Coordinates of C-alpha atoms in Angstrom, one line a residue:
X1 CA 75.0 102.2 115.4
X2 CA 78.4 100.7 116.1
X3 CA 80.2 97.4 115.8
X4 CA 83.5 96.4 114.3
X5 CA 85.2 97.6 111.2
X6 CA 87.5 95.0 109.8
X7 CA 90.7 96.5 108.6
X8 CA 93.4 95.1 106.3
X9 CA 96.7 97.1 106.1
X10 CA 99.5 96.7 103.6
X11 CA 102.7 98.5 103.4
X12 CA 105.6 99.0 101.0
X13 CA 109.2 98.0 101.4
X14 CA 110.2 101.6 101.4
X15 CA 107.9 102.4 104.3
X16 CA 109.2 99.4 106.2
X17 CA 112.8 100.7 105.8
X18 CA 111.8 104.2 106.8
X19 CA 109.8 103.0 109.9
X20 CA 112.9 101.2 111.2
X21 CA 115.1 104.2 110.6
X22 CA 116.9 102.8 107.5
X23 CA 117.4 104.2 104.1
X24 CA 115.4 103.1 101.1
X25 CA 116.6 99.7 99.8
X26 CA 117.5 98.5 103.3
X27 CA 117.8 94.8 104.0
X28 CA 114.5 93.7 105.4
X29 CA 114.5 91.5 108.5
X30 CA 112.1 90.0 111.0
X31 CA 112.9 93.0 113.1
X32 CA 111.9 95.5 110.4
X33 CA 108.7 93.5 109.7
X34 CA 107.9 93.3 113.4
X35 CA 108.4 97.1 113.7
X36 CA 105.7 97.6 111.0
X37 CA 103.3 95.2 112.6
X38 CA 103.8 97.0 115.9
X39 CA 103.1 100.4 114.3
X40 CA 99.9 99.0 112.7
X41 CA 98.8 97.5 116.0
X42 CA 99.5 100.8 117.8
X43 CA 97.5 102.7 115.3
X44 CA 94.5 100.3 115.7
X45 CA 94.8 100.5 119.5
X46 CA 95.0 104.3 119.6
X47 CA 92.1 104.7 117.2
X48 CA 90.0 102.4 119.3
X49 CA 90.9 104.3 122.5
X50 CA 90.0 107.6 120.8
X51 CA 86.7 106.1 119.6
X52 CA 85.9 105.0 123.2
X53 CA 86.8 108.3 124.8
X54 CA 84.7 110.1 122.2
X55 CA 81.7 107.9 122.7
X56 CA 81.9 106.3 119.3
X57 CA 80.5 102.8 119.5
X58 CA 82.8 101.3 116.9
X59 CA 86.0 99.4 117.1
X60 CA 88.6 98.7 114.4
X61 CA 89.7 95.1 114.2
X62 CA 92.9 94.2 112.2
X63 CA 92.1 91.2 110.1
X64 CA 95.3 91.0 108.0
X65 CA 98.5 93.0 107.4
X66 CA 101.3 92.3 105.0
X67 CA 104.2 93.9 103.0
X68 CA 103.4 94.4 99.3
X69 CA 106.7 93.2 98.0
X70 CA 107.0 94.6 94.5
X71 CA 105.1 97.9 94.7
X72 CA 107.1 101.1 94.8
X73 CA 105.1 104.2 95.7
X74 CA 105.3 107.4 93.7
X75 CA 103.1 109.8 95.5
X76 CA 99.7 109.7 97.2
X77 CA 97.4 110.1 94.1
X78 CA 99.1 107.3 92.1
X79 CA 98.9 105.0 95.2
X80 CA 95.2 105.8 95.6
X81 CA 94.6 105.0 91.9
X82 CA 96.7 101.8 92.2
X83 CA 94.9 100.5 95.2
X84 CA 91.4 101.2 94.0
X85 CA 91.9 100.0 90.4
X86 CA 90.9 96.4 89.8
X87 CA 92.3 95.6 86.4
X88 CA 95.3 97.9 85.9
X89 CA 97.9 95.2 86.8
X90 CA 99.0 97.2 89.9
X91 CA 98.0 96.0 93.4
X92 CA 95.2 94.0 91.8
X93 CA 95.8 91.2 94.4
X94 CA 94.6 93.6 97.2
X95 CA 91.0 93.1 96.1
X96 CA 91.1 89.3 96.4
X97 CA 92.8 89.6 99.8
X98 CA 90.2 92.0 101.0
X99 CA 87.5 89.5 100.1
X100 CA 89.4 86.6 101.6
X101 CA 90.0 88.4 104.9
X102 CA 86.6 90.1 105.0
X103 CA 88.0 93.6 105.3
X104 CA 85.7 96.6 105.3
X105 CA 88.6 99.0 105.0
X106 CA 91.9 98.7 103.3
X107 CA 94.8 101.0 104.2
X108 CA 98.3 101.3 102.7
X109 CA 101.3 102.7 104.4
X110 CA 103.9 104.3 102.1
X111 CA 106.9 106.5 102.5
X112 CA 106.4 109.8 100.9
X113 CA 107.8 113.0 102.3
X114 CA 104.7 115.1 101.2

């Protein structure tokens, strides 16, 4: 077995601020967005390297990434419920984007100290 796994990654505003070393509610810029995109690309690259070194015949391929503008995380379980629910009015657009971009896997980056 093997092949590609197409991945779509979204992140929150709070995570973008934290990733750039700023406090929650920071002013988002091209730089903060580029920092998130670089983090995601690094994670994909390092995962693919680890797969290769482990003899895993699979590669992750980033098909889309974006900031989820109006979502504020409130813990891992609520985020999981929000991203998997299809008709709860929270993160419902993720499912259409997953179809549009053909993602096999969807990941969300949040800022939660736990």
